[in-house]
């Protein structure tokens, strides 16, 4: 399922417990909208996603002509406990796997 960006922003939450953040860069065609990529990445993050932020967009070497890299910072956490590094790694791996299934390359 891909969430519309408006739904994602309304579901952003913050907890008093420590969160973990990581960056992901999606390689896509120049005409693909960053908002669509953001919503797609967020949809694969699951219920522990606290926020997702656009970081930057890059074109040029070493990317192929007609391609861009769009980077996002994801913050994940639980209102009940601190997530282990393994849990955070599983969320990150799931996003990468699902995006690759859709045909995207990820710069990790």
PDB file of N, CA and C in Angstrom:
ATOM      1  N   UNK A   1       0.842  -1.183   0.000  1.00  0.00           N
ATOM      2  CA  UNK A   1       0.000   0.000   0.000  1.00  0.00           C
ATOM      3  C   UNK A   1       0.881   1.237   0.000  1.00  0.00           C
ATOM      4  N   UNK A   2       0.512   2.214  -0.799  1.00  0.00           N
ATOM      5  CA  UNK A   2       1.241   3.482  -0.850  1.00  0.00           C
ATOM      6  C   UNK A   2       0.339   4.549  -0.257  1.00  0.00           C
ATOM      7  N   UNK A   3       0.832   5.238   0.777  1.00  0.00           N
ATOM      8  CA  UNK A   3       0.046   6.282   1.426  1.00  0.00           C
ATOM      9  C   UNK A   3       0.205   7.591   0.692  1.00  0.00           C
ATOM     10  N   UNK A   4      -0.869   8.365   0.571  1.00  0.00           N
ATOM     11  CA  UNK A   4      -0.702   9.715   0.033  1.00  0.00           C
ATOM     12  C   UNK A   4       0.106  10.539   1.033  1.00  0.00           C
ATOM     13  N   UNK A   5       0.881  11.461   0.522  1.00  0.00           N
ATOM     14  CA  UNK A   5       1.754  12.262   1.378  1.00  0.00           C
ATOM     15  C   UNK A   5       0.960  13.006   2.445  1.00  0.00           C
ATOM     16  N   UNK A   6      -0.242  13.461   2.136  1.00  0.00           N
ATOM     17  CA  UNK A   6      -1.042  14.181   3.126  1.00  0.00           C
ATOM     18  C   UNK A   6      -1.388  13.281   4.319  1.00  0.00           C
ATOM     19  N   UNK A   7      -1.630  12.009   4.064  1.00  0.00           N
ATOM     20  CA  UNK A   7      -1.936  11.080   5.160  1.00  0.00           C
ATOM     21  C   UNK A   7      -0.710  10.841   6.016  1.00  0.00           C
ATOM     22  N   UNK A   8       0.446  10.793   5.393  1.00  0.00           N
ATOM     23  CA  UNK A   8       1.679  10.563   6.137  1.00  0.00           C
ATOM     24  C   UNK A   8       1.948  11.709   7.104  1.00  0.00           C
ATOM     25  N   UNK A   9       1.811  12.929   6.640  1.00  0.00           N
ATOM     26  CA  UNK A   9       2.107  14.073   7.498  1.00  0.00           C
ATOM     27  C   UNK A   9       1.178  14.122   8.704  1.00  0.00           C
ATOM     28  N   UNK A  10      -0.062  13.713   8.531  1.00  0.00           N
ATOM     29  CA  UNK A  10      -0.981  13.756   9.660  1.00  0.00           C
ATOM     30  C   UNK A  10      -0.709  12.647  10.658  1.00  0.00           C
ATOM     31  N   UNK A  11       0.059  11.612  10.222  1.00  0.00           N
ATOM     32  CA  UNK A  11       0.326  10.508  11.130  1.00  0.00           C
ATOM     33  C   UNK A  11       1.698  10.623  11.795  1.00  0.00           C
ATOM     34  N   UNK A  12       2.415  11.701  11.543  1.00  0.00           N
ATOM     35  CA  UNK A  12       3.714  11.886  12.182  1.00  0.00           C
ATOM     36  C   UNK A  12       3.513  12.001  13.682  1.00  0.00           C
ATOM     37  N   UNK A  13       4.324  11.247  14.447  1.00  0.00           N
ATOM     38  CA  UNK A  13       4.168  11.253  15.893  1.00  0.00           C
ATOM     39  C   UNK A  13       5.532  11.350  16.556  1.00  0.00           C
ATOM     40  N   UNK A  14       5.531  11.759  17.785  1.00  0.00           N
ATOM     41  CA  UNK A  14       6.767  11.869  18.559  1.00  0.00           C
ATOM     42  C   UNK A  14       6.554  11.209  19.914  1.00  0.00           C
ATOM     43  N   UNK A  15       7.607  10.551  20.413  1.00  0.00           N
ATOM     44  CA  UNK A  15       7.513   9.869  21.693  1.00  0.00           C
ATOM     45  C   UNK A  15       8.629  10.364  22.602  1.00  0.00           C
ATOM     46  N   UNK A  16       8.484  10.188  23.914  1.00  0.00           N
ATOM     47  CA  UNK A  16       9.530  10.615  24.837  1.00  0.00           C
ATOM     48  C   UNK A  16      10.728   9.661  24.853  1.00  0.00           C
ATOM     49  N   UNK A  17      10.592   8.491  24.266  1.00  0.00           N
ATOM     50  CA  UNK A  17      11.683   7.525  24.224  1.00  0.00           C
ATOM     51  C   UNK A  17      12.609   7.810  23.048  1.00  0.00           C
ATOM     52  N   UNK A  18      13.859   7.352  23.119  1.00  0.00           N
ATOM     53  CA  UNK A  18      14.797   7.588  22.016  1.00  0.00           C
ATOM     54  C   UNK A  18      14.310   6.978  20.711  1.00  0.00           C
ATOM     55  N   UNK A  19      14.561   7.705  19.635  1.00  0.00           N
ATOM     56  CA  UNK A  19      14.235   7.245  18.289  1.00  0.00           C
ATOM     57  C   UNK A  19      15.532   6.952  17.554  1.00  0.00           C
ATOM     58  N   UNK A  20      15.423   6.299  16.429  1.00  0.00           N
ATOM     59  CA  UNK A  20      16.572   6.033  15.568  1.00  0.00           C
ATOM     60  C   UNK A  20      16.286   6.589  14.193  1.00  0.00           C
ATOM     61  N   UNK A  21      17.305   7.197  13.586  1.00  0.00           N
ATOM     62  CA  UNK A  21      17.153   7.773  12.253  1.00  0.00           C
ATOM     63  C   UNK A  21      18.165   7.145  11.309  1.00  0.00           C
ATOM     64  N   UNK A  22      17.764   7.019  10.056  1.00  0.00           N
ATOM     65  CA  UNK A  22      18.675   6.545   9.015  1.00  0.00           C
ATOM     66  C   UNK A  22      18.269   7.182   7.695  1.00  0.00           C
ATOM     67  N   UNK A  23      19.223   7.269   6.787  1.00  0.00           N
ATOM     68  CA  UNK A  23      18.991   7.856   5.477  1.00  0.00           C
ATOM     69  C   UNK A  23      18.925   6.776   4.416  1.00  0.00           C
ATOM     70  N   UNK A  24      18.072   6.994   3.422  1.00  0.00           N
ATOM     71  CA  UNK A  24      17.978   6.137   2.249  1.00  0.00           C
ATOM     72  C   UNK A  24      17.927   7.021   1.013  1.00  0.00           C
ATOM     73  N   UNK A  25      18.610   6.599  -0.037  1.00  0.00           N
ATOM     74  CA  UNK A  25      18.581   7.323  -1.308  1.00  0.00           C
ATOM     75  C   UNK A  25      18.021   6.404  -2.381  1.00  0.00           C
ATOM     76  N   UNK A  26      16.994   6.873  -3.056  1.00  0.00           N
ATOM     77  CA  UNK A  26      16.313   6.118  -4.099  1.00  0.00           C
ATOM     78  C   UNK A  26      16.734   6.669  -5.449  1.00  0.00           C
ATOM     79  N   UNK A  27      17.200   5.808  -6.346  1.00  0.00           N
ATOM     80  CA  UNK A  27      17.554   6.219  -7.700  1.00  0.00           C
ATOM     81  C   UNK A  27      16.326   5.993  -8.575  1.00  0.00           C
ATOM     82  N   UNK A  28      15.911   7.056  -9.260  1.00  0.00           N
ATOM     83  CA  UNK A  28      14.685   7.015 -10.057  1.00  0.00           C
ATOM     84  C   UNK A  28      14.865   7.853 -11.316  1.00  0.00           C
ATOM     85  N   UNK A  29      13.883   7.784 -12.187  1.00  0.00           N
ATOM     86  CA  UNK A  29      13.890   8.614 -13.383  1.00  0.00           C
ATOM     87  C   UNK A  29      13.706  10.079 -13.023  1.00  0.00           C
ATOM     88  N   UNK A  30      14.232  10.957 -13.865  1.00  0.00           N
ATOM     89  CA  UNK A  30      14.165  12.397 -13.592  1.00  0.00           C
ATOM     90  C   UNK A  30      12.737  12.908 -13.430  1.00  0.00           C
ATOM     91  N   UNK A  31      11.791  12.300 -14.108  1.00  0.00           N
ATOM     92  CA  UNK A  31      10.413  12.798 -14.080  1.00  0.00           C
ATOM     93  C   UNK A  31       9.582  12.245 -12.920  1.00  0.00           C
ATOM     94  N   UNK A  32      10.147  11.346 -12.130  1.00  0.00           N
ATOM     95  CA  UNK A  32       9.400  10.804 -10.991  1.00  0.00           C
ATOM     96  C   UNK A  32       9.378  11.819  -9.858  1.00  0.00           C
ATOM     97  N   UNK A  33       8.217  12.018  -9.279  1.00  0.00           N
ATOM     98  CA  UNK A  33       8.042  13.014  -8.231  1.00  0.00           C
ATOM     99  C   UNK A  33       8.614  12.534  -6.897  1.00  0.00           C
ATOM    100  N   UNK A  34       9.333  13.413  -6.241  1.00  0.00           N
ATOM    101  CA  UNK A  34       9.911  13.093  -4.933  1.00  0.00           C
ATOM    102  C   UNK A  34       8.816  12.769  -3.924  1.00  0.00           C
ATOM    103  N   UNK A  35       7.671  13.432  -4.017  1.00  0.00           N
ATOM    104  CA  UNK A  35       6.563  13.169  -3.097  1.00  0.00           C
ATOM    105  C   UNK A  35       6.028  11.753  -3.237  1.00  0.00           C
ATOM    106  N   UNK A  36       5.977  11.255  -4.464  1.00  0.00           N
ATOM    107  CA  UNK A  36       5.545   9.872  -4.678  1.00  0.00           C
ATOM    108  C   UNK A  36       6.560   8.909  -4.076  1.00  0.00           C
ATOM    109  N   UNK A  37       7.844   9.174  -4.311  1.00  0.00           N
ATOM    110  CA  UNK A  37       8.884   8.303  -3.756  1.00  0.00           C
ATOM    111  C   UNK A  37       8.842   8.324  -2.232  1.00  0.00           C
ATOM    112  N   UNK A  38       8.642   9.500  -1.654  1.00  0.00           N
ATOM    113  CA  UNK A  38       8.559   9.638  -0.195  1.00  0.00           C
ATOM    114  C   UNK A  38       7.400   8.812   0.369  1.00  0.00           C
ATOM    115  N   UNK A  39       6.243   8.926  -0.253  1.00  0.00           N
ATOM    116  CA  UNK A  39       5.071   8.182   0.211  1.00  0.00           C
ATOM    117  C   UNK A  39       5.269   6.681   0.060  1.00  0.00           C
ATOM    118  N   UNK A  40       5.925   6.269  -1.010  1.00  0.00           N
ATOM    119  CA  UNK A  40       6.164   4.854  -1.237  1.00  0.00           C
ATOM    120  C   UNK A  40       7.121   4.294  -0.189  1.00  0.00           C
ATOM    121  N   UNK A  41       8.223   4.997   0.057  1.00  0.00           N
ATOM    122  CA  UNK A  41       9.172   4.575   1.093  1.00  0.00           C
ATOM    123  C   UNK A  41       8.460   4.497   2.440  1.00  0.00           C
ATOM    124  N   UNK A  42       7.689   5.519   2.771  1.00  0.00           N
ATOM    125  CA  UNK A  42       6.985   5.567   4.055  1.00  0.00           C
ATOM    126  C   UNK A  42       6.008   4.404   4.195  1.00  0.00           C
ATOM    127  N   UNK A  43       5.368   4.009   3.109  1.00  0.00           N
ATOM    128  CA  UNK A  43       4.385   2.931   3.184  1.00  0.00           C
ATOM    129  C   UNK A  43       5.017   1.594   3.557  1.00  0.00           C
ATOM    130  N   UNK A  44       6.296   1.440   3.267  1.00  0.00           N
ATOM    131  CA  UNK A  44       6.986   0.193   3.580  1.00  0.00           C
ATOM    132  C   UNK A  44       7.641   0.219   4.961  1.00  0.00           C
ATOM    133  N   UNK A  45       7.672   1.379   5.596  1.00  0.00           N
ATOM    134  CA  UNK A  45       8.349   1.508   6.895  1.00  0.00           C
ATOM    135  C   UNK A  45       7.555   0.871   8.029  1.00  0.00           C
ATOM    136  N   UNK A  46       6.251   0.851   7.912  1.00  0.00           N
ATOM    137  CA  UNK A  46       5.424   0.241   8.946  1.00  0.00           C
ATOM    138  C   UNK A  46       5.011   1.208  10.042  1.00  0.00           C
ATOM    139  N   UNK A  47       4.361   0.685  11.076  1.00  0.00           N
ATOM    140  CA  UNK A  47       3.749   1.529  12.103  1.00  0.00           C
ATOM    141  C   UNK A  47       4.745   2.218  13.042  1.00  0.00           C
ATOM    142  N   UNK A  48       6.009   1.845  12.999  1.00  0.00           N
ATOM    143  CA  UNK A  48       6.991   2.470  13.893  1.00  0.00           C
ATOM    144  C   UNK A  48       7.624   3.712  13.282  1.00  0.00           C
ATOM    145  N   UNK A  49       7.193   4.091  12.073  1.00  0.00           N
ATOM    146  CA  UNK A  49       7.701   5.309  11.443  1.00  0.00           C
ATOM    147  C   UNK A  49       7.188   6.533  12.192  1.00  0.00           C
ATOM    148  N   UNK A  50       8.092   7.345  12.681  1.00  0.00           N
ATOM    149  CA  UNK A  50       7.721   8.598  13.340  1.00  0.00           C
ATOM    150  C   UNK A  50       7.691   9.743  12.348  1.00  0.00           C
ATOM    151  N   UNK A  51       8.678   9.776  11.439  1.00  0.00           N
ATOM    152  CA  UNK A  51       8.703  10.853  10.446  1.00  0.00           C
ATOM    153  C   UNK A  51       9.584  10.449   9.274  1.00  0.00           C
ATOM    154  N   UNK A  52       9.341  11.116   8.157  1.00  0.00           N
ATOM    155  CA  UNK A  52      10.191  10.985   6.984  1.00  0.00           C
ATOM    156  C   UNK A  52      10.383  12.384   6.440  1.00  0.00           C
ATOM    157  N   UNK A  53      11.624  12.713   6.110  1.00  0.00           N
ATOM    158  CA  UNK A  53      11.952  14.045   5.615  1.00  0.00           C
ATOM    159  C   UNK A  53      12.745  13.940   4.323  1.00  0.00           C
ATOM    160  N   UNK A  54      12.401  14.788   3.369  1.00  0.00           N
ATOM    161  CA  UNK A  54      13.192  14.925   2.154  1.00  0.00           C
ATOM    162  C   UNK A  54      14.514  15.571   2.545  1.00  0.00           C
ATOM    163  N   UNK A  55      15.630  14.995   2.098  1.00  0.00           N
ATOM    164  CA  UNK A  55      16.951  15.543   2.419  1.00  0.00           C
ATOM    165  C   UNK A  55      17.517  16.296   1.228  1.00  0.00           C
ATOM    166  N   UNK A  56      17.587  15.615   0.069  1.00  0.00           N
ATOM    167  CA  UNK A  56      18.126  16.270  -1.118  1.00  0.00           C
ATOM    168  C   UNK A  56      17.867  15.444  -2.349  1.00  0.00           C
ATOM    169  N   UNK A  57      18.058  16.096  -3.485  1.00  0.00           N
ATOM    170  CA  UNK A  57      17.963  15.432  -4.774  1.00  0.00           C
ATOM    171  C   UNK A  57      19.263  15.696  -5.515  1.00  0.00           C
ATOM    172  N   UNK A  58      19.800  14.672  -6.168  1.00  0.00           N
ATOM    173  CA  UNK A  58      21.083  14.802  -6.851  1.00  0.00           C
ATOM    174  C   UNK A  58      20.988  14.217  -8.250  1.00  0.00           C
ATOM    175  N   UNK A  59      21.581  14.910  -9.211  1.00  0.00           N
ATOM    176  CA  UNK A  59      21.769  14.380 -10.560  1.00  0.00           C
ATOM    177  C   UNK A  59      23.230  14.590 -10.928  1.00  0.00           C
ATOM    178  N   UNK A  60      23.730  13.762 -11.790  1.00  0.00           N
ATOM    179  CA  UNK A  60      25.130  13.870 -12.208  1.00  0.00           C
ATOM    180  C   UNK A  60      25.871  12.573 -11.928  1.00  0.00           C
ATOM    181  N   UNK A  61      27.170  12.608 -12.243  1.00  0.00           N
ATOM    182  CA  UNK A  61      28.005  11.420 -12.061  1.00  0.00           C
ATOM    183  C   UNK A  61      28.004  11.008 -10.591  1.00  0.00           C
ATOM    184  N   UNK A  62      27.949   9.755 -10.303  1.00  0.00           N
ATOM    185  CA  UNK A  62      28.053   8.584 -11.181  1.00  0.00           C
ATOM    186  C   UNK A  62      26.719   8.059 -11.698  1.00  0.00           C
ATOM    187  N   UNK A  63      25.640   8.808 -11.535  1.00  0.00           N
ATOM    188  CA  UNK A  63      24.332   8.351 -12.009  1.00  0.00           C
ATOM    189  C   UNK A  63      24.264   8.423 -13.527  1.00  0.00           C
ATOM    190  N   UNK A  64      23.489   7.516 -14.106  1.00  0.00           N
ATOM    191  CA  UNK A  64      23.276   7.524 -15.552  1.00  0.00           C
ATOM    192  C   UNK A  64      22.484   8.771 -15.944  1.00  0.00           C
ATOM    193  N   UNK A  65      22.633   9.175 -17.181  1.00  0.00           N
ATOM    194  CA  UNK A  65      21.868  10.304 -17.692  1.00  0.00           C
ATOM    195  C   UNK A  65      20.377   9.969 -17.606  1.00  0.00           C
ATOM    196  N   UNK A  66      19.577  10.942 -17.197  1.00  0.00           N
ATOM    197  CA  UNK A  66      18.144  10.730 -17.064  1.00  0.00           C
ATOM    198  C   UNK A  66      17.733  10.132 -15.728  1.00  0.00           C
ATOM    199  N   UNK A  67      18.683  10.001 -14.792  1.00  0.00           N
ATOM    200  CA  UNK A  67      18.404   9.433 -13.473  1.00  0.00           C
ATOM    201  C   UNK A  67      18.731  10.462 -12.401  1.00  0.00           C
ATOM    202  N   UNK A  68      18.088  10.316 -11.257  1.00  0.00           N
ATOM    203  CA  UNK A  68      18.354  11.175 -10.106  1.00  0.00           C
ATOM    204  C   UNK A  68      18.350  10.321  -8.852  1.00  0.00           C
ATOM    205  N   UNK A  69      18.986  10.814  -7.812  1.00  0.00           N
ATOM    206  CA  UNK A  69      18.984  10.171  -6.510  1.00  0.00           C
ATOM    207  C   UNK A  69      18.230  11.095  -5.561  1.00  0.00           C
ATOM    208  N   UNK A  70      17.211  10.564  -4.909  1.00  0.00           N
ATOM    209  CA  UNK A  70      16.404  11.339  -3.976  1.00  0.00           C
ATOM    210  C   UNK A  70      16.618  10.740  -2.583  1.00  0.00           C
ATOM    211  N   UNK A  71      17.106  11.567  -1.656  1.00  0.00           N
ATOM    212  CA  UNK A  71      17.452  11.075  -0.316  1.00  0.00           C
ATOM    213  C   UNK A  71      16.423  11.510   0.713  1.00  0.00           C
ATOM    214  N   UNK A  72      16.149  10.578   1.637  1.00  0.00           N
ATOM    215  CA  UNK A  72      15.192  10.817   2.716  1.00  0.00           C
ATOM    216  C   UNK A  72      15.818  10.395   4.042  1.00  0.00           C
ATOM    217  N   UNK A  73      15.431  11.076   5.107  1.00  0.00           N
ATOM    218  CA  UNK A  73      15.814  10.674   6.466  1.00  0.00           C
ATOM    219  C   UNK A  73      14.558  10.147   7.147  1.00  0.00           C
ATOM    220  N   UNK A  74      14.620   8.906   7.594  1.00  0.00           N
ATOM    221  CA  UNK A  74      13.503   8.269   8.288  1.00  0.00           C
ATOM    222  C   UNK A  74      13.834   8.164   9.762  1.00  0.00           C
ATOM    223  N   UNK A  75      12.857   8.464  10.598  1.00  0.00           N
ATOM    224  CA  UNK A  75      12.991   8.317  12.038  1.00  0.00           C
ATOM    225  C   UNK A  75      11.955   7.304  12.493  1.00  0.00           C
ATOM    226  N   UNK A  76      12.426   6.279  13.214  1.00  0.00           N
ATOM    227  CA  UNK A  76      11.544   5.222  13.711  1.00  0.00           C
ATOM    228  C   UNK A  76      11.681   5.116  15.220  1.00  0.00           C
ATOM    229  N   UNK A  77      10.602   4.693  15.851  1.00  0.00           N
ATOM    230  CA  UNK A  77      10.616   4.538  17.294  1.00  0.00           C
ATOM    231  C   UNK A  77       9.323   3.928  17.779  1.00  0.00           C
ATOM    232  N   UNK A  78       9.305   3.605  19.057  1.00  0.00           N
ATOM    233  CA  UNK A  78       8.133   3.008  19.681  1.00  0.00           C
ATOM    234  C   UNK A  78       7.733   3.844  20.891  1.00  0.00           C
ATOM    235  N   UNK A  79       6.431   4.022  21.123  1.00  0.00           N
ATOM    236  CA  UNK A  79       6.001   4.756  22.315  1.00  0.00           C
ATOM    237  C   UNK A  79       6.175   3.938  23.596  1.00  0.00           C
ATOM    238  N   UNK A  80       6.493   2.647  23.454  1.00  0.00           N
ATOM    239  CA  UNK A  80       6.562   1.760  24.617  1.00  0.00           C
ATOM    240  C   UNK A  80       7.970   1.371  25.037  1.00  0.00           C
ATOM    241  N   UNK A  81       8.935   1.450  24.097  1.00  0.00           N
ATOM    242  CA  UNK A  81      10.289   0.999  24.410  1.00  0.00           C
ATOM    243  C   UNK A  81      11.263   1.535  23.371  1.00  0.00           C
ATOM    244  N   UNK A  82      12.544   1.413  23.670  1.00  0.00           N
ATOM    245  CA  UNK A  82      13.577   1.774  22.720  1.00  0.00           C
ATOM    246  C   UNK A  82      13.780   0.602  21.765  1.00  0.00           C
ATOM    247  N   UNK A  83      13.810   0.888  20.470  1.00  0.00           N
ATOM    248  CA  UNK A  83      14.023  -0.165  19.482  1.00  0.00           C
ATOM    249  C   UNK A  83      15.475  -0.625  19.500  1.00  0.00           C
ATOM    250  N   UNK A  84      15.678  -1.913  19.281  1.00  0.00           N
ATOM    251  CA  UNK A  84      17.042  -2.439  19.181  1.00  0.00           C
ATOM    252  C   UNK A  84      17.608  -2.099  17.798  1.00  0.00           C
ATOM    253  N   UNK A  85      18.915  -2.154  17.678  1.00  0.00           N
ATOM    254  CA  UNK A  85      19.541  -1.893  16.377  1.00  0.00           C
ATOM    255  C   UNK A  85      19.097  -2.936  15.354  1.00  0.00           C
ATOM    256  N   UNK A  86      18.814  -4.153  15.816  1.00  0.00           N
ATOM    257  CA  UNK A  86      18.331  -5.197  14.914  1.00  0.00           C
ATOM    258  C   UNK A  86      16.947  -4.845  14.369  1.00  0.00           C
ATOM    259  N   UNK A  87      16.075  -4.320  15.227  1.00  0.00           N
ATOM    260  CA  UNK A  87      14.732  -3.930  14.775  1.00  0.00           C
ATOM    261  C   UNK A  87      14.805  -2.796  13.761  1.00  0.00           C
ATOM    262  N   UNK A  88      15.648  -1.832  14.012  1.00  0.00           N
ATOM    263  CA  UNK A  88      15.823  -0.715  13.077  1.00  0.00           C
ATOM    264  C   UNK A  88      16.380  -1.244  11.762  1.00  0.00           C
ATOM    265  N   UNK A  89      17.345  -2.145  11.837  1.00  0.00           N
ATOM    266  CA  UNK A  89      17.919  -2.753  10.640  1.00  0.00           C
ATOM    267  C   UNK A  89      16.901  -3.531   9.834  1.00  0.00           C
ATOM    268  N   UNK A  90      15.987  -4.201  10.521  1.00  0.00           N
ATOM    269  CA  UNK A  90      14.926  -4.950   9.829  1.00  0.00           C
ATOM    270  C   UNK A  90      13.988  -4.008   9.081  1.00  0.00           C
ATOM    271  N   UNK A  91      13.653  -2.880   9.683  1.00  0.00           N
ATOM    272  CA  UNK A  91      12.791  -1.895   9.011  1.00  0.00           C
ATOM    273  C   UNK A  91      13.485  -1.371   7.762  1.00  0.00           C
ATOM    274  N   UNK A  92      14.748  -1.013   7.909  1.00  0.00           N
ATOM    275  CA  UNK A  92      15.534  -0.492   6.785  1.00  0.00           C
ATOM    276  C   UNK A  92      15.638  -1.535   5.674  1.00  0.00           C
ATOM    277  N   UNK A  93      15.935  -2.787   6.038  1.00  0.00           N
ATOM    278  CA  UNK A  93      16.058  -3.860   5.047  1.00  0.00           C
ATOM    279  C   UNK A  93      14.737  -4.108   4.328  1.00  0.00           C
ATOM    280  N   UNK A  94      13.622  -4.047   5.053  1.00  0.00           N
ATOM    281  CA  UNK A  94      12.296  -4.253   4.443  1.00  0.00           C
ATOM    282  C   UNK A  94      12.018  -3.174   3.402  1.00  0.00           C
ATOM    283  N   UNK A  95      12.325  -1.921   3.740  1.00  0.00           N
ATOM    284  CA  UNK A  95      12.106  -0.825   2.790  1.00  0.00           C
ATOM    285  C   UNK A  95      12.940  -1.043   1.537  1.00  0.00           C
ATOM    286  N   UNK A  96      14.216  -1.368   1.723  1.00  0.00           N
ATOM    287  CA  UNK A  96      15.107  -1.586   0.583  1.00  0.00           C
ATOM    288  C   UNK A  96      14.594  -2.724  -0.292  1.00  0.00           C
ATOM    289  N   UNK A  97      14.213  -3.824   0.324  1.00  0.00           N
ATOM    290  CA  UNK A  97      13.708  -4.975  -0.428  1.00  0.00           C
ATOM    291  C   UNK A  97      12.456  -4.616  -1.224  1.00  0.00           C
ATOM    292  N   UNK A  98      11.501  -3.954  -0.585  1.00  0.00           N
ATOM    293  CA  UNK A  98      10.233  -3.622  -1.259  1.00  0.00           C
ATOM    294  C   UNK A  98      10.455  -2.609  -2.384  1.00  0.00           C
ATOM    295  N   UNK A  99      11.331  -1.640  -2.175  1.00  0.00           N
ATOM    296  CA  UNK A  99      11.610  -0.665  -3.239  1.00  0.00           C
ATOM    297  C   UNK A  99      12.299  -1.345  -4.420  1.00  0.00           C
ATOM    298  N   UNK A 100      13.190  -2.268  -4.134  1.00  0.00           N
ATOM    299  CA  UNK A 100      13.850  -3.014  -5.218  1.00  0.00           C
ATOM    300  C   UNK A 100      12.854  -3.873  -5.969  1.00  0.00           C
ATOM    301  N   UNK A 101      11.872  -4.438  -5.258  1.00  0.00           N
ATOM    302  CA  UNK A 101      10.825  -5.220  -5.923  1.00  0.00           C
ATOM    303  C   UNK A 101      10.035  -4.358  -6.903  1.00  0.00           C
ATOM    304  N   UNK A 102       9.936  -3.063  -6.623  1.00  0.00           N
ATOM    305  CA  UNK A 102       9.246  -2.141  -7.520  1.00  0.00           C
ATOM    306  C   UNK A 102      10.159  -1.665  -8.652  1.00  0.00           C
ATOM    307  N   UNK A 103      11.418  -2.107  -8.642  1.00  0.00           N
ATOM    308  CA  UNK A 103      12.337  -1.749  -9.720  1.00  0.00           C
ATOM    309  C   UNK A 103      13.269  -0.587  -9.426  1.00  0.00           C
ATOM    310  N   UNK A 104      13.262  -0.088  -8.192  1.00  0.00           N
ATOM    311  CA  UNK A 104      14.137   1.029  -7.841  1.00  0.00           C
ATOM    312  C   UNK A 104      15.486   0.531  -7.359  1.00  0.00           C
ATOM    313  N   UNK A 105      16.497   1.304  -7.654  1.00  0.00           N
ATOM    314  CA  UNK A 105      17.832   1.066  -7.106  1.00  0.00           C
ATOM    315  C   UNK A 105      17.965   1.943  -5.872  1.00  0.00           C
ATOM    316  N   UNK A 106      18.582   1.420  -4.843  1.00  0.00           N
ATOM    317  CA  UNK A 106      18.818   2.222  -3.643  1.00  0.00           C
ATOM    318  C   UNK A 106      20.307   2.365  -3.427  1.00  0.00           C
ATOM    319  N   UNK A 107      20.714   3.574  -3.114  1.00  0.00           N
ATOM    320  CA  UNK A 107      22.113   3.832  -2.770  1.00  0.00           C
ATOM    321  C   UNK A 107      22.209   3.706  -1.269  1.00  0.00           C
ATOM    322  N   UNK A 108      22.804   2.624  -0.824  1.00  0.00           N
ATOM    323  CA  UNK A 108      22.874   2.345   0.617  1.00  0.00           C
ATOM    324  C   UNK A 108      24.305   2.332   1.106  1.00  0.00           C
TER     325      UNK A 108
END
